[in-house]
PDB file of C-alpha atoms in Angstrom:
ATOM      1  CA  MET E1028      10.965 -27.875 -38.388  1.00  0.00           C
ATOM      2  CA  GLU E1029       7.421 -28.063 -39.639  1.00  0.00           C
ATOM      3  CA  PHE E1030       4.403 -26.204 -38.341  1.00  0.00           C
ATOM      4  CA  TYR E1031       2.329 -28.308 -35.954  1.00  0.00           C
ATOM      5  CA  PHE E1032      -1.449 -28.180 -36.182  1.00  0.00           C
ATOM      6  CA  PRO E1033      -3.236 -30.156 -33.447  1.00  0.00           C
ATOM      7  CA  THR E1034      -5.462 -33.105 -34.287  1.00  0.00           C
ATOM      8  CA  GLU E1035      -7.426 -33.383 -31.022  1.00  0.00           C
ATOM      9  CA  THR E1036     -10.471 -31.149 -30.557  1.00  0.00           C
ATOM     10  CA  GLY E1037      -9.439 -29.863 -27.140  1.00  0.00           C
ATOM     11  CA  GLU E1038      -5.979 -28.941 -28.330  1.00  0.00           C
ATOM     12  CA  GLN E1039      -7.456 -27.270 -31.414  1.00  0.00           C
ATOM     13  CA  LEU E1040      -9.591 -25.086 -29.136  1.00  0.00           C
ATOM     14  CA  ALA E1041      -6.555 -24.086 -27.064  1.00  0.00           C
ATOM     15  CA  PHE E1042      -4.540 -23.522 -30.250  1.00  0.00           C
ATOM     16  CA  ALA E1043      -7.255 -21.306 -31.758  1.00  0.00           C
ATOM     17  CA  SER E1044      -7.525 -19.318 -28.536  1.00  0.00           C
ATOM     18  CA  ALA E1045      -3.763 -18.719 -28.377  1.00  0.00           C
ATOM     19  CA  ALA E1046      -3.579 -17.838 -32.085  1.00  0.00           C
ATOM     20  CA  LEU E1047      -6.431 -15.339 -31.763  1.00  0.00           C
ATOM     21  CA  PHE E1048      -4.775 -13.863 -28.672  1.00  0.00           C
ATOM     22  CA  ALA E1049      -1.491 -13.447 -30.572  1.00  0.00           C
ATOM     23  CA  LEU E1050      -3.265 -11.792 -33.523  1.00  0.00           C
ATOM     24  CA  LEU E1051      -5.122  -9.459 -31.185  1.00  0.00           C
ATOM     25  CA  GLY E1052      -1.803  -8.588 -29.566  1.00  0.00           C
ATOM     26  CA  LEU E1053      -0.315  -7.793 -32.982  1.00  0.00           C
ATOM     27  CA  PHE E1054      -3.218  -5.477 -33.735  1.00  0.00           C
ATOM     28  CA  ILE E1055      -2.849  -3.717 -30.385  1.00  0.00           C
ATOM     29  CA  MET E1056       0.903  -3.409 -30.868  1.00  0.00           C
ATOM     30  CA  PHE E1057       0.695  -1.894 -34.360  1.00  0.00           C
ATOM     31  CA  ALA E1058      -2.538   0.123 -33.983  1.00  0.00           C
ATOM     32  CA  PRO E1059      -2.758   1.366 -30.387  1.00  0.00           C
ATOM     33  CA  GLY E1060      -4.677   4.525 -31.305  1.00  0.00           C
ATOM     34  CA  ILE E1061      -7.406   2.547 -33.057  1.00  0.00           C
ATOM     35  CA  THR E1062      -7.495   0.180 -30.081  1.00  0.00           C
ATOM     36  CA  LEU E1063      -7.967   3.058 -27.646  1.00  0.00           C
ATOM     37  CA  ARG E1064     -10.764   4.577 -29.725  1.00  0.00           C
ATOM     38  CA  GLY E1065     -12.435   1.173 -30.081  1.00  0.00           C
ATOM     39  CA  LEU E1066     -12.429   0.761 -26.316  1.00  0.00           C
ATOM     40  CA  GLY E1067     -13.780   4.272 -25.811  1.00  0.00           C
ATOM     41  CA  LEU E1068     -10.555   5.556 -24.273  1.00  0.00           C
ATOM     42  CA  SER E1069      -8.337   8.500 -25.120  1.00  0.00           C
ATOM     43  CA  GLY E1070      -4.949   9.873 -24.256  1.00  0.00           C
ATOM     44  CA  ARG E1071      -4.682  12.670 -21.724  1.00  0.00           C
ATOM     45  CA  ASP E1072      -4.084  16.159 -23.131  1.00  0.00           C
ATOM     46  CA  GLY E1073      -2.776  14.774 -26.411  1.00  0.00           C
ATOM     47  CA  ARG E1074       0.124  12.993 -24.698  1.00  0.00           C
ATOM     48  CA  ARG E1075       1.434   9.919 -26.487  1.00  0.00           C
ATOM     49  CA  GLU E1076       3.252   8.106 -23.667  1.00  0.00           C
ATOM     50  CA  GLY E1077       0.325   5.767 -23.051  1.00  0.00           C
ATOM     51  CA  LEU E1078       0.719   4.285 -26.520  1.00  0.00           C
ATOM     52  CA  ALA E1079       4.078   2.802 -25.504  1.00  0.00           C
ATOM     53  CA  GLY E1080       2.422   0.970 -22.618  1.00  0.00           C
ATOM     54  CA  LEU E1081      -0.307  -0.303 -24.899  1.00  0.00           C
ATOM     55  CA  ARG E1082       2.315  -1.513 -27.375  1.00  0.00           C
ATOM     56  CA  LEU E1083       4.132  -3.266 -24.534  1.00  0.00           C
ATOM     57  CA  GLY E1084       0.938  -5.086 -23.567  1.00  0.00           C
ATOM     58  CA  GLY E1085       0.259  -6.001 -27.194  1.00  0.00           C
ATOM     59  CA  GLY E1086       3.780  -7.353 -27.557  1.00  0.00           C
ATOM     60  CA  MET E1087       3.389  -9.474 -24.443  1.00  0.00           C
ATOM     61  CA  MET E1088       0.075 -10.809 -25.740  1.00  0.00           C
ATOM     62  CA  THR E1089       1.697 -11.656 -29.065  1.00  0.00           C
ATOM     63  CA  GLY E1090       4.668 -13.349 -27.416  1.00  0.00           C
ATOM     64  CA  LEU E1091       2.594 -15.457 -25.041  1.00  0.00           C
ATOM     65  CA  GLY E1092       0.081 -16.522 -27.691  1.00  0.00           C
ATOM     66  CA  ALA E1093       2.748 -17.218 -30.306  1.00  0.00           C
ATOM     67  CA  SER E1094       4.878 -19.267 -27.906  1.00  0.00           C
ATOM     68  CA  ALA E1095       1.863 -21.405 -26.993  1.00  0.00           C
ATOM     69  CA  VAL E1096       1.062 -21.899 -30.695  1.00  0.00           C
ATOM     70  CA  MET E1097       4.626 -22.634 -31.818  1.00  0.00           C
ATOM     71  CA  LEU E1098       5.678 -24.914 -28.965  1.00  0.00           C
ATOM     72  CA  ALA E1099       2.256 -26.561 -28.382  1.00  0.00           C
ATOM     73  CA  GLN E1100       2.994 -27.857 -24.884  1.00  0.00           C
ATOM     74  CA  PRO E1101       0.239 -28.415 -22.300  1.00  0.00           C
ATOM     75  CA  MET E1102       2.145 -26.449 -19.643  1.00  0.00           C
ATOM     76  CA  LEU E1103       2.363 -23.435 -21.952  1.00  0.00           C
ATOM     77  CA  TYR E1104      -1.370 -23.639 -22.575  1.00  0.00           C
ATOM     78  CA  LEU E1105      -1.839 -23.845 -18.805  1.00  0.00           C
ATOM     79  CA  ALA E1106       0.337 -20.756 -18.268  1.00  0.00           C
ATOM     80  CA  TYR E1107      -1.604 -18.982 -21.008  1.00  0.00           C
ATOM     81  CA  GLY E1108      -4.940 -19.868 -19.367  1.00  0.00           C
ATOM     82  CA  ILE E1109      -3.735 -18.799 -15.922  1.00  0.00           C
ATOM     83  CA  THR E1110      -2.525 -15.498 -17.369  1.00  0.00           C
ATOM     84  CA  LEU E1111      -5.930 -14.813 -18.874  1.00  0.00           C
ATOM     85  CA  GLY E1112      -7.646 -15.863 -15.648  1.00  0.00           C
ATOM     86  CA  VAL E1113      -5.605 -13.412 -13.593  1.00  0.00           C
ATOM     87  CA  GLY E1114      -6.239 -10.740 -16.225  1.00  0.00           C
ATOM     88  CA  LEU E1115      -9.962 -11.454 -15.989  1.00  0.00           C
ATOM     89  CA  PHE E1116      -9.785 -11.009 -12.226  1.00  0.00           C
ATOM     90  CA  GLY E1117      -8.071  -7.662 -12.805  1.00  0.00           C
ATOM     91  CA  LEU E1118     -10.834  -6.565 -15.184  1.00  0.00           C
ATOM     92  CA  ILE E1119     -13.534  -7.427 -12.675  1.00  0.00           C
ATOM     93  CA  LEU E1120     -11.586  -5.738  -9.884  1.00  0.00           C
ATOM     94  CA  SER E1121     -11.258  -2.618 -12.031  1.00  0.00           C
ATOM     95  CA  ILE E1122     -14.982  -2.473 -12.720  1.00  0.00           C
ATOM     96  CA  LEU E1123     -15.849  -2.883  -9.058  1.00  0.00           C
ATOM     97  CA  SER E1124     -13.290  -0.545  -7.537  1.00  0.00           C
ATOM     98  CA  ASP E1125     -12.010   2.005 -10.058  1.00  0.00           C
ATOM     99  CA  HIS E1126     -15.306   3.052 -11.574  1.00  0.00           C
ATOM    100  CA  GLY E1127     -17.553   2.935  -8.558  1.00  0.00           C
ATOM    101  CA  GLY E1128     -19.581  -0.205  -9.204  1.00  0.00           C
ATOM    102  CA  ALA E1129     -22.489   0.510 -11.542  1.00  0.00           C
ATOM    103  CA  ARG E1130     -20.657   3.268 -13.425  1.00  0.00           C
ATOM    104  CA  GLY E1131     -17.955   0.814 -14.478  1.00  0.00           C
ATOM    105  CA  ALA E1132     -20.410  -1.806 -15.671  1.00  0.00           C
ATOM    106  CA  THR E1133     -20.590  -0.717 -19.316  1.00  0.00           C
ATOM    107  CA  TRP E1134     -21.390  -2.885 -22.307  1.00  0.00           C
ATOM    108  CA  ARG E1135     -17.779  -2.560 -23.532  1.00  0.00           C
ATOM    109  CA  ASN E1136     -16.460  -3.868 -20.228  1.00  0.00           C
ATOM    110  CA  PHE E1137     -18.851  -6.810 -20.358  1.00  0.00           C
ATOM    111  CA  LEU E1138     -17.799  -7.637 -23.932  1.00  0.00           C
ATOM    112  CA  VAL E1139     -14.143  -7.618 -22.907  1.00  0.00           C
ATOM    113  CA  ILE E1140     -14.897  -9.796 -19.878  1.00  0.00           C
ATOM    114  CA  ILE E1141     -16.792 -12.319 -22.016  1.00  0.00           C
ATOM    115  CA  ALA E1142     -14.031 -12.389 -24.641  1.00  0.00           C
ATOM    116  CA  VAL E1143     -11.264 -12.877 -22.064  1.00  0.00           C
ATOM    117  CA  ALA E1144     -13.295 -15.533 -20.228  1.00  0.00           C
ATOM    118  CA  VAL E1145     -13.877 -17.527 -23.420  1.00  0.00           C
ATOM    119  CA  LEU E1146     -10.239 -17.234 -24.511  1.00  0.00           C
ATOM    120  CA  GLY E1147      -9.116 -18.250 -21.011  1.00  0.00           C
ATOM    121  CA  ILE E1148     -11.443 -21.232 -20.625  1.00  0.00           C
ATOM    122  CA  LEU E1149     -10.418 -22.938 -23.875  1.00  0.00           C
ATOM    123  CA  PRO E1150      -6.850 -23.812 -22.794  1.00  0.00           C
ATOM    124  CA  PHE E1151      -8.141 -25.178 -19.475  1.00  0.00           C
ATOM    125  CA  ILE E1152     -10.560 -27.426 -21.352  1.00  0.00           C
ATOM    126  CA  TYR E1153      -7.612 -28.958 -23.183  1.00  0.00           C
ATOM    127  CA  VAL E1154      -5.141 -29.116 -20.286  1.00  0.00           C
ATOM    128  CA  PHE E1155      -7.586 -30.746 -17.883  1.00  0.00           C
ATOM    129  CA  GLY E1156      -8.951 -33.130 -20.539  1.00  0.00           C
ATOM    130  CA  LEU E1157     -12.554 -31.927 -20.495  1.00  0.00           C
ATOM    131  CA  VAL E1158     -12.885 -32.407 -24.275  1.00  0.00           C
TER     132      VAL E1158
END
């Protein structure tokens, strides 16, 4: 079985988005402490249990992105885009409710929202034939 690289522009965008998502998931899975510090977060009282949850999320990101890249099916790209869309909704909900509105609207949160929105839009562009 050979590695498939897409030839259409729209599929290349979705492919690049899924590949970047998988690589980001690998980084989160293998370096959760660096990820937490980069996001301005920390563990509570030196407890390490939160790292397992972060590794779980990174593994799920890697699995979803890698399956979309390896199988290259439009329905997988659609599932990947929907997953990021629901995650984006969760980010916005967290900013509005958990942090008390303006206090949650930090530049880091906006960068994450922009990154997730861009990664989530690219598969929809391909699946719905906009490019």
